[in-house]
Amino acid sequence: MDKKLEKIAEVLKKEGSTVTFFVGAGISTNCGIPDFRSPKTGLYANLQRLNLPYPEAVFDIEYFKKSPKAFYTLADELFPGKFLPSIFHYFIKLCQDKGKLRRCYSQNIDTLERIAGVEDDKIVEAHGSFANSHCITCKAEMETKVLRKLMKTGIPKCPVCKGYVKPDIVFFGEGLPSKFFDLWDEDCDTEKNLAIVAGTSLAVFPFANLPHEINKNCKRVLINREKCGTFLDSPRKTDIILLEDCDKIAEKLVDLLGWKTELDALIAKG
Ligand code: CNA
């Protein structure tokens, strides 16, 4: 384990090197937000109370059009504002502060990368976020604070056409934001780049393809509770696999890189 961490720190310390993150729900579990697929604690294991025909229906656009209540029950629990970033989120922010962050591709909808201080041009929220909302019928925009208020008394409806309003989270059956495709065209061939994949089962496409498509000279790192996706199907000789809690790994890397004081300051600021 220590040798692997030293190798990662060594690459990060190199003049001109950068890092691209590919993250998922696992980097937010320590913040109190359940992931999808962890047995027992994941959202899919705990959705019986919503009476769904199948677990993914809660994020299925066709199901939402017929029955938006299940999504809104869950959205109320997950809505940003109640949660603080994890050590891993701050590690991403520190990489930015040190001029090392090429990009952070996130599947998360909790906006914790932003809350940790990662800048808009460095984040790709591949599956959207709760930051904006639109009517699914006439596409009129609704401010988050209005949506939040309407959520307290029922399902938010559009004041213009009475259609259902939905946060701009990408549901199954919807396209990904153009920012995802535009920036990936720029990023996928970056040389001298480290790819850190963390807290994701790499089960949702096209996101799951990114670490597979990344430049062959790029060292790939997986920090996750289990091996998954391209690290199982198409491993590369140079891959580094760390099957551990992502915050524990981030803390150790921060120590090796000499960034501990800055990390403590970020955590203290909250
Ligand atoms: P997932 O399929 O639930 O996988 C999470 C992975 O993280 C699993 O392999 C876990 O073993 C692993 N994991 C969990 N906790 C830790 C930890 N502390 N340290 C290391 N590994 C850990 O979730 P994915 O992100 O892969 O799936 C993509 C979905 C999840 C996206 O569409 C998201 O919108 C969606 N999602 C997001 C959130 C959020 O925004 N926080 C929460 C739940 C689901």
mmCIF file of C-alpha atoms and ligand atoms in Angstrom:
data_model
loop_
_atom_site.group_PDB
_atom_site.id
_atom_site.type_symbol
_atom_site.label_atom_id
_atom_site.label_comp_id
_atom_site.label_asym_id
_atom_site.label_seq_id
_atom_site.Cartn_x
_atom_site.Cartn_y
_atom_site.Cartn_z
ATOM 1 C CA MET A 1 0.000 0.000 0.000
ATOM 2 C CA ASP A 2 2.700 2.542 1.021
ATOM 3 C CA LYS A 3 4.699 1.936 -2.179
ATOM 4 C CA LYS A 4 1.576 2.543 -4.276
ATOM 5 C CA LEU A 5 0.830 5.800 -2.448
ATOM 6 C CA GLU A 6 4.424 6.960 -2.857
ATOM 7 C CA LYS A 7 4.191 6.283 -6.603
ATOM 8 C CA ILE A 8 1.021 8.410 -6.873
ATOM 9 C CA ALA A 9 2.618 11.237 -4.865
ATOM 10 C CA GLU A 10 5.743 11.034 -7.033
ATOM 11 C CA VAL A 11 3.691 11.440 -10.247
ATOM 12 C CA LEU A 12 1.738 14.346 -8.738
ATOM 13 C CA LYS A 13 4.930 16.115 -7.665
ATOM 14 C CA LYS A 14 6.436 15.986 -11.166
ATOM 15 C CA GLU A 15 6.805 19.351 -12.895
ATOM 16 C CA GLY A 16 3.931 19.887 -15.353
ATOM 17 C CA SER A 17 1.929 16.826 -14.306
ATOM 18 C CA THR A 18 -1.833 17.030 -13.858
ATOM 19 C CA VAL A 19 -4.612 14.860 -12.477
ATOM 20 C CA THR A 20 -8.099 14.105 -13.764
ATOM 21 C CA PHE A 21 -10.637 12.685 -11.316
ATOM 22 C CA PHE A 22 -13.538 10.359 -12.176
ATOM 23 C CA VAL A 23 -15.727 10.127 -9.109
ATOM 24 C CA GLY A 24 -19.027 8.714 -7.938
ATOM 25 C CA ALA A 25 -21.336 8.376 -4.961
ATOM 26 C CA GLY A 26 -18.658 6.617 -2.856
ATOM 27 C CA ILE A 27 -16.766 9.895 -2.252
ATOM 28 C CA SER A 28 -19.879 11.270 -0.519
ATOM 29 C CA THR A 29 -20.883 8.293 1.673
ATOM 30 C CA ASN A 30 -18.718 9.607 4.533
ATOM 31 C CA CYS A 31 -20.723 12.870 4.305
ATOM 32 C CA GLY A 32 -23.895 10.921 5.179
ATOM 33 C CA ILE A 33 -25.261 10.535 1.617
ATOM 34 C CA PRO A 34 -25.942 6.896 0.714
ATOM 35 C CA ASP A 35 -24.582 5.602 -2.605
ATOM 36 C CA PHE A 36 -26.667 3.512 -5.039
ATOM 37 C CA ARG A 37 -25.239 0.050 -4.999
ATOM 38 C CA SER A 38 -23.518 -0.668 -1.664
ATOM 39 C CA PRO A 39 -25.271 -3.719 -0.183
ATOM 40 C CA LYS A 40 -27.431 -2.856 2.884
ATOM 41 C CA THR A 41 -26.624 0.900 3.012
ATOM 42 C CA GLY A 42 -27.123 1.875 -0.673
ATOM 43 C CA LEU A 43 -30.243 3.660 -1.928
ATOM 44 C CA TYR A 44 -31.307 0.734 -4.113
ATOM 45 C CA ALA A 45 -31.339 -1.571 -1.080
ATOM 46 C CA ASN A 46 -33.582 0.862 0.819
ATOM 47 C CA LEU A 47 -36.217 1.883 -1.690
ATOM 48 C CA GLN A 48 -38.979 -0.629 -0.788
ATOM 49 C CA ARG A 49 -40.849 2.148 1.015
ATOM 50 C CA LEU A 50 -41.289 4.015 -2.305
ATOM 51 C CA ASN A 51 -43.177 1.099 -3.917
ATOM 52 C CA LEU A 52 -41.161 1.250 -7.125
ATOM 53 C CA PRO A 53 -41.607 -1.318 -9.896
ATOM 54 C CA TYR A 54 -37.765 -1.606 -10.011
ATOM 55 C CA PRO A 55 -35.155 0.455 -8.065
ATOM 56 C CA GLU A 56 -33.823 2.518 -11.000
ATOM 57 C CA ALA A 57 -37.384 3.764 -11.661
ATOM 58 C CA VAL A 58 -36.797 6.516 -9.111
ATOM 59 C CA PHE A 59 -34.416 8.112 -11.653
ATOM 60 C CA ASP A 60 -36.297 7.074 -14.822
ATOM 61 C CA ILE A 61 -37.810 9.911 -16.843
ATOM 62 C CA GLU A 62 -40.763 7.866 -18.115
ATOM 63 C CA TYR A 63 -41.636 6.742 -14.578
ATOM 64 C CA PHE A 64 -41.248 10.330 -13.292
ATOM 65 C CA LYS A 65 -43.734 11.625 -15.878
ATOM 66 C CA LYS A 66 -46.353 9.216 -14.512
ATOM 67 C CA SER A 67 -45.402 9.186 -10.853
ATOM 68 C CA PRO A 68 -43.043 11.925 -9.595
ATOM 69 C CA LYS A 69 -43.700 11.337 -5.886
ATOM 70 C CA ALA A 70 -41.000 8.672 -5.413
ATOM 71 C CA PHE A 71 -38.307 10.968 -6.812
ATOM 72 C CA TYR A 72 -39.440 13.891 -4.663
ATOM 73 C CA THR A 73 -39.457 11.768 -1.486
ATOM 74 C CA LEU A 74 -35.834 10.894 -2.161
ATOM 75 C CA ALA A 75 -34.900 14.393 -3.385
ATOM 76 C CA ASP A 76 -36.061 15.847 -0.081
ATOM 77 C CA GLU A 77 -33.562 13.622 1.746
ATOM 78 C CA LEU A 78 -30.691 14.223 -0.663
ATOM 79 C CA PHE A 79 -31.177 17.949 -1.372
ATOM 80 C CA PRO A 80 -27.885 19.862 -1.093
ATOM 81 C CA GLY A 81 -27.497 22.163 1.872
ATOM 82 C CA LYS A 82 -27.416 19.643 4.703
ATOM 83 C CA PHE A 83 -24.103 17.994 3.873
ATOM 84 C CA LEU A 84 -20.454 19.014 4.153
ATOM 85 C CA PRO A 85 -17.650 17.900 1.803
ATOM 86 C CA SER A 86 -15.470 14.893 2.666
ATOM 87 C CA ILE A 87 -11.683 14.786 2.943
ATOM 88 C CA PHE A 88 -11.660 13.417 -0.610
ATOM 89 C CA HIS A 89 -13.583 16.471 -1.914
ATOM 90 C CA TYR A 90 -10.997 18.705 -0.216
ATOM 91 C CA PHE A 91 -8.188 16.645 -1.756
ATOM 92 C CA ILE A 92 -9.614 17.507 -5.203
ATOM 93 C CA LYS A 93 -9.782 21.185 -4.178
ATOM 94 C CA LEU A 94 -6.143 21.062 -2.964
ATOM 95 C CA CYS A 95 -5.062 19.607 -6.320
ATOM 96 C CA GLN A 96 -6.737 22.634 -7.915
ATOM 97 C CA ASP A 97 -5.008 25.063 -5.508
ATOM 98 C CA LYS A 98 -1.636 23.500 -6.361
ATOM 99 C CA GLY A 99 -2.252 23.941 -10.104
ATOM 100 C CA LYS A 100 -2.522 20.168 -10.625
ATOM 101 C CA LEU A 101 -6.218 19.686 -11.391
ATOM 102 C CA ARG A 102 -6.951 19.097 -15.058
ATOM 103 C CA ARG A 103 -10.621 18.235 -14.467
ATOM 104 C CA CYS A 104 -13.021 16.521 -12.105
ATOM 105 C CA TYR A 105 -15.648 14.374 -13.845
ATOM 106 C CA SER A 106 -18.345 13.610 -11.292
ATOM 107 C CA GLN A 107 -21.443 11.449 -11.448
ATOM 108 C CA ASN A 108 -22.678 13.015 -8.237
ATOM 109 C CA ILE A 109 -25.633 15.333 -7.978
ATOM 110 C CA ASP A 110 -24.834 16.620 -4.498
ATOM 111 C CA THR A 111 -22.661 19.582 -5.692
ATOM 112 C CA LEU A 112 -20.128 18.848 -2.908
ATOM 113 C CA GLU A 113 -17.185 19.445 -5.280
ATOM 114 C CA ARG A 114 -18.454 23.031 -5.726
ATOM 115 C CA ILE A 115 -19.094 23.424 -2.007
ATOM 116 C CA ALA A 116 -15.494 22.294 -1.370
ATOM 117 C CA GLY A 117 -14.340 25.133 -3.664
ATOM 118 C CA VAL A 118 -13.636 23.414 -6.984
ATOM 119 C CA GLU A 119 -14.247 25.951 -9.758
ATOM 120 C CA ASP A 120 -16.947 25.616 -12.422
ATOM 121 C CA ASP A 121 -14.499 25.219 -15.333
ATOM 122 C CA LYS A 122 -12.791 22.331 -13.503
ATOM 123 C CA ILE A 123 -15.987 20.352 -12.787
ATOM 124 C CA VAL A 124 -18.060 18.265 -15.166
ATOM 125 C CA GLU A 125 -21.276 17.211 -13.455
ATOM 126 C CA ALA A 126 -21.940 14.417 -15.927
ATOM 127 C CA HIS A 127 -25.343 13.549 -14.479
ATOM 128 C CA GLY A 128 -26.387 17.133 -13.806
ATOM 129 C CA SER A 129 -27.158 18.506 -10.351
ATOM 130 C CA PHE A 130 -29.773 20.106 -8.136
ATOM 131 C CA ALA A 131 -28.336 23.547 -9.021
ATOM 132 C CA ASN A 132 -31.080 24.396 -11.588
ATOM 133 C CA SER A 133 -34.597 23.084 -12.348
ATOM 134 C CA HIS A 134 -36.905 23.117 -15.368
ATOM 135 C CA CYS A 135 -40.477 22.204 -16.261
ATOM 136 C CA ILE A 136 -40.388 18.867 -18.105
ATOM 137 C CA THR A 137 -43.204 20.029 -20.421
ATOM 138 C CA CYS A 138 -42.559 23.682 -21.430
ATOM 139 C CA LYS A 139 -38.895 23.828 -20.179
ATOM 140 C CA ALA A 140 -39.500 27.036 -18.162
ATOM 141 C CA GLU A 141 -36.796 27.484 -15.511
ATOM 142 C CA MET A 142 -37.609 27.514 -11.808
ATOM 143 C CA GLU A 143 -35.307 28.988 -9.174
ATOM 144 C CA THR A 144 -34.000 26.480 -6.636
ATOM 145 C CA LYS A 145 -35.414 28.425 -3.699
ATOM 146 C CA VAL A 146 -38.908 28.390 -5.314
ATOM 147 C CA LEU A 147 -38.610 24.654 -6.023
ATOM 148 C CA ARG A 148 -37.527 24.012 -2.440
ATOM 149 C CA LYS A 149 -40.527 25.955 -1.112
ATOM 150 C CA LEU A 150 -42.990 24.081 -3.361
ATOM 151 C CA MET A 151 -41.420 20.741 -2.339
ATOM 152 C CA LYS A 152 -42.576 21.389 1.225
ATOM 153 C CA THR A 153 -46.244 21.173 0.241
ATOM 154 C CA GLY A 154 -46.252 18.658 -2.650
ATOM 155 C CA ILE A 155 -44.854 18.046 -6.134
ATOM 156 C CA PRO A 156 -43.501 21.285 -7.672
ATOM 157 C CA LYS A 157 -45.519 22.305 -10.739
ATOM 158 C CA CYS A 158 -44.747 24.870 -13.416
ATOM 159 C CA PRO A 159 -46.572 28.209 -12.902
ATOM 160 C CA VAL A 160 -46.755 28.606 -16.716
ATOM 161 C CA CYS A 161 -48.155 25.245 -17.927
ATOM 162 C CA LYS A 162 -48.713 23.208 -14.715
ATOM 163 C CA GLY A 163 -46.258 20.525 -15.907
ATOM 164 C CA TYR A 164 -44.009 18.797 -13.386
ATOM 165 C CA VAL A 165 -40.756 20.562 -12.562
ATOM 166 C CA LYS A 166 -37.580 18.515 -12.151
ATOM 167 C CA PRO A 167 -34.071 19.483 -11.013
ATOM 168 C CA ASP A 168 -31.577 19.223 -13.904
ATOM 169 C CA ILE A 169 -30.411 15.777 -12.827
ATOM 170 C CA VAL A 170 -29.852 13.463 -15.783
ATOM 171 C CA PHE A 171 -32.360 10.624 -15.497
ATOM 172 C CA PHE A 172 -32.102 7.258 -17.226
ATOM 173 C CA GLY A 173 -33.517 7.978 -20.696
ATOM 174 C CA GLU A 174 -32.065 11.538 -20.902
ATOM 175 C CA GLY A 175 -28.934 12.885 -22.645
ATOM 176 C CA LEU A 176 -25.809 14.075 -20.827
ATOM 177 C CA PRO A 177 -24.846 17.789 -20.772
ATOM 178 C CA SER A 178 -22.869 18.995 -23.807
ATOM 179 C CA LYS A 179 -20.081 20.143 -21.428
ATOM 180 C CA PHE A 180 -19.370 16.460 -20.757
ATOM 181 C CA PHE A 181 -18.684 15.665 -24.428
ATOM 182 C CA ASP A 182 -16.936 18.965 -25.244
ATOM 183 C CA LEU A 183 -14.445 18.774 -22.386
ATOM 184 C CA TRP A 184 -13.817 15.060 -22.780
ATOM 185 C CA ASP A 185 -12.698 15.738 -26.363
ATOM 186 C CA GLU A 186 -10.096 18.120 -24.872
ATOM 187 C CA ASP A 187 -9.113 15.950 -21.893
ATOM 188 C CA CYS A 188 -8.973 12.355 -23.087
ATOM 189 C CA ASP A 189 -5.565 12.659 -24.754
ATOM 190 C CA THR A 190 -3.800 14.744 -22.110
ATOM 191 C CA GLU A 191 -0.241 13.540 -21.587
ATOM 192 C CA LYS A 192 1.578 13.548 -18.209
ATOM 193 C CA ASN A 193 -1.769 13.079 -16.573
ATOM 194 C CA LEU A 194 -2.822 10.914 -13.662
ATOM 195 C CA ALA A 195 -6.351 9.460 -13.749
ATOM 196 C CA ILE A 196 -7.843 8.907 -10.294
ATOM 197 C CA VAL A 197 -11.088 6.928 -10.302
ATOM 198 C CA ALA A 198 -12.777 6.938 -6.882
ATOM 199 C CA GLY A 199 -15.993 5.852 -5.179
ATOM 200 C CA THR A 200 -17.753 4.509 -8.252
ATOM 201 C CA SER A 201 -18.910 1.067 -9.377
ATOM 202 C CA LEU A 202 -18.347 2.211 -13.013
ATOM 203 C CA ALA A 203 -21.765 0.804 -13.891
ATOM 204 C CA VAL A 204 -23.344 3.803 -15.658
ATOM 205 C CA PHE A 205 -22.430 4.556 -19.286
ATOM 206 C CA PRO A 206 -21.094 6.569 -21.046
ATOM 207 C CA PHE A 207 -19.321 7.811 -17.882
ATOM 208 C CA ALA A 208 -17.901 4.340 -17.139
ATOM 209 C CA ASN A 209 -16.033 4.413 -20.466
ATOM 210 C CA LEU A 210 -13.920 7.478 -19.667
ATOM 211 C CA PRO A 211 -11.160 5.741 -17.658
ATOM 212 C CA HIS A 212 -11.031 3.128 -20.419
ATOM 213 C CA GLU A 213 -10.683 5.753 -23.163
ATOM 214 C CA ILE A 214 -8.041 7.861 -21.421
ATOM 215 C CA ASN A 215 -4.616 8.209 -23.068
ATOM 216 C CA LYS A 216 -2.523 5.032 -22.797
ATOM 217 C CA ASN A 217 0.400 6.946 -21.256
ATOM 218 C CA CYS A 218 -1.772 8.114 -18.428
ATOM 219 C CA LYS A 219 -1.336 6.254 -15.120
ATOM 220 C CA ARG A 220 -4.688 5.052 -13.805
ATOM 221 C CA VAL A 221 -5.528 4.732 -10.108
ATOM 222 C CA LEU A 222 -8.636 3.102 -8.622
ATOM 223 C CA ILE A 223 -9.615 4.029 -5.064
ATOM 224 C CA ASN A 224 -12.737 2.059 -4.236
ATOM 225 C CA ARG A 225 -14.122 -0.607 -1.933
ATOM 226 C CA GLU A 226 -14.084 -3.100 -4.802
ATOM 227 C CA LYS A 227 -12.444 -3.586 -8.193
ATOM 228 C CA CYS A 228 -14.773 -2.623 -11.030
ATOM 229 C CA GLY A 229 -15.314 -1.683 -14.684
ATOM 230 C CA THR A 230 -12.295 -1.231 -16.928
ATOM 231 C CA PHE A 231 -9.952 -2.163 -14.034
ATOM 232 C CA LEU A 232 -11.454 -5.668 -14.239
ATOM 233 C CA ASP A 233 -12.257 -5.929 -17.973
ATOM 234 C CA SER A 234 -9.287 -4.110 -19.559
ATOM 235 C CA PRO A 235 -6.610 -3.697 -16.888
ATOM 236 C CA ARG A 236 -3.370 -1.922 -17.802
ATOM 237 C CA LYS A 237 0.023 -3.042 -16.475
ATOM 238 C CA THR A 238 0.575 0.337 -14.847
ATOM 239 C CA ASP A 239 -2.781 0.496 -12.987
ATOM 240 C CA ILE A 240 -2.650 1.160 -9.262
ATOM 241 C CA ILE A 241 -5.524 -0.372 -7.272
ATOM 242 C CA LEU A 242 -6.294 0.723 -3.707
ATOM 243 C CA LEU A 243 -9.284 -1.112 -2.222
ATOM 244 C CA GLU A 244 -9.766 1.158 0.785
ATOM 245 C CA ASP A 245 -11.899 3.997 2.106
ATOM 246 C CA CYS A 246 -11.284 6.974 -0.190
ATOM 247 C CA ASP A 247 -10.935 9.473 2.672
ATOM 248 C CA LYS A 248 -8.251 7.364 4.334
ATOM 249 C CA ILE A 249 -6.291 7.272 1.065
ATOM 250 C CA ALA A 250 -6.777 11.014 0.488
ATOM 251 C CA GLU A 251 -5.483 11.743 3.993
ATOM 252 C CA LYS A 252 -2.364 9.635 3.427
ATOM 253 C CA LEU A 253 -1.699 11.261 0.053
ATOM 254 C CA VAL A 254 -2.104 14.720 1.558
ATOM 255 C CA ASP A 255 0.517 13.785 4.182
ATOM 256 C CA LEU A 256 2.950 12.511 1.555
ATOM 257 C CA LEU A 257 2.469 15.648 -0.524
ATOM 258 C CA GLY A 258 2.973 17.970 2.471
ATOM 259 C CA TRP A 259 -0.501 19.541 2.156
ATOM 260 C CA LYS A 260 -1.733 18.697 5.681
ATOM 261 C CA THR A 261 -1.915 22.288 7.006
ATOM 262 C CA GLU A 262 -4.020 23.365 4.018
ATOM 263 C CA LEU A 263 -6.325 20.347 4.418
ATOM 264 C CA ASP A 264 -6.849 21.110 8.116
ATOM 265 C CA ALA A 265 -7.651 24.739 7.272
ATOM 266 C CA LEU A 266 -10.268 23.665 4.681
ATOM 267 C CA ILE A 267 -11.906 21.224 7.119
ATOM 268 C CA ALA A 268 -11.943 23.844 9.897
ATOM 269 C CA LYS A 269 -13.603 26.377 7.558
ATOM 270 C CA GLY A 270 -16.295 23.755 6.733
HETATM 271 P P1 CNA B 1 -22.604 3.275 -6.948
HETATM 272 O O1 CNA B 1 -22.981 2.371 -8.063
HETATM 273 O O2 CNA B 1 -23.464 3.258 -5.726
HETATM 274 O O3 CNA B 1 -21.107 2.880 -6.531
HETATM 275 C C1 CNA B 1 -20.455 3.459 -5.426
HETATM 276 C C2 CNA B 1 -19.110 2.755 -5.256
HETATM 277 O O4 CNA B 1 -18.376 3.430 -4.256
HETATM 278 C C3 CNA B 1 -19.228 1.294 -4.837
HETATM 279 O O5 CNA B 1 -18.334 0.526 -5.619
HETATM 280 C C4 CNA B 1 -18.815 1.313 -3.356
HETATM 281 O O6 CNA B 1 -18.192 0.134 -2.941
HETATM 282 C C5 CNA B 1 -17.851 2.472 -3.332
HETATM 283 N N1 CNA B 1 -17.761 3.175 -2.049
HETATM 284 C C6 CNA B 1 -18.761 3.556 -1.231
HETATM 285 N N2 CNA B 1 -18.293 4.268 -0.183
HETATM 286 C C7 CNA B 1 -16.923 4.312 -0.345
HETATM 287 C C8 CNA B 1 -15.870 4.887 0.399
HETATM 288 N N3 CNA B 1 -16.081 5.584 1.528
HETATM 289 N N4 CNA B 1 -14.595 4.747 -0.047
HETATM 290 C C9 CNA B 1 -14.334 4.043 -1.202
HETATM 291 N N5 CNA B 1 -15.311 3.472 -1.957
HETATM 292 C C10 CNA B 1 -16.584 3.616 -1.531
HETATM 293 O O7 CNA B 1 -22.499 4.789 -7.423
HETATM 294 P P2 CNA B 1 -21.897 5.375 -8.782
HETATM 295 O O8 CNA B 1 -21.543 6.770 -8.499
HETATM 296 O O9 CNA B 1 -20.890 4.490 -9.383
HETATM 297 O O10 CNA B 1 -23.192 5.322 -9.742
HETATM 298 C C11 CNA B 1 -23.519 6.368 -10.531
HETATM 299 C C12 CNA B 1 -24.809 7.068 -10.099
HETATM 300 C C13 CNA B 1 -24.901 7.258 -8.613
HETATM 301 C C14 CNA B 1 -24.880 8.456 -10.612
HETATM 302 O O11 CNA B 1 -25.821 8.546 -11.612
HETATM 303 C C15 CNA B 1 -25.241 9.383 -9.424
HETATM 304 O O12 CNA B 1 -26.153 10.370 -9.772
HETATM 305 C C16 CNA B 1 -25.780 8.488 -8.428
HETATM 306 N N6 CNA B 1 -25.760 8.883 -6.993
HETATM 307 C C17 CNA B 1 -25.205 10.051 -6.586
HETATM 308 C C18 CNA B 1 -25.188 10.379 -5.248
HETATM 309 C C19 CNA B 1 -24.573 11.681 -4.824
HETATM 310 O O13 CNA B 1 -24.675 12.669 -5.544
HETATM 311 N N7 CNA B 1 -23.887 11.712 -3.683
HETATM 312 C C20 CNA B 1 -25.733 9.508 -4.292
HETATM 313 C C21 CNA B 1 -26.300 8.292 -4.757
HETATM 314 C C22 CNA B 1 -26.304 7.995 -6.110
#
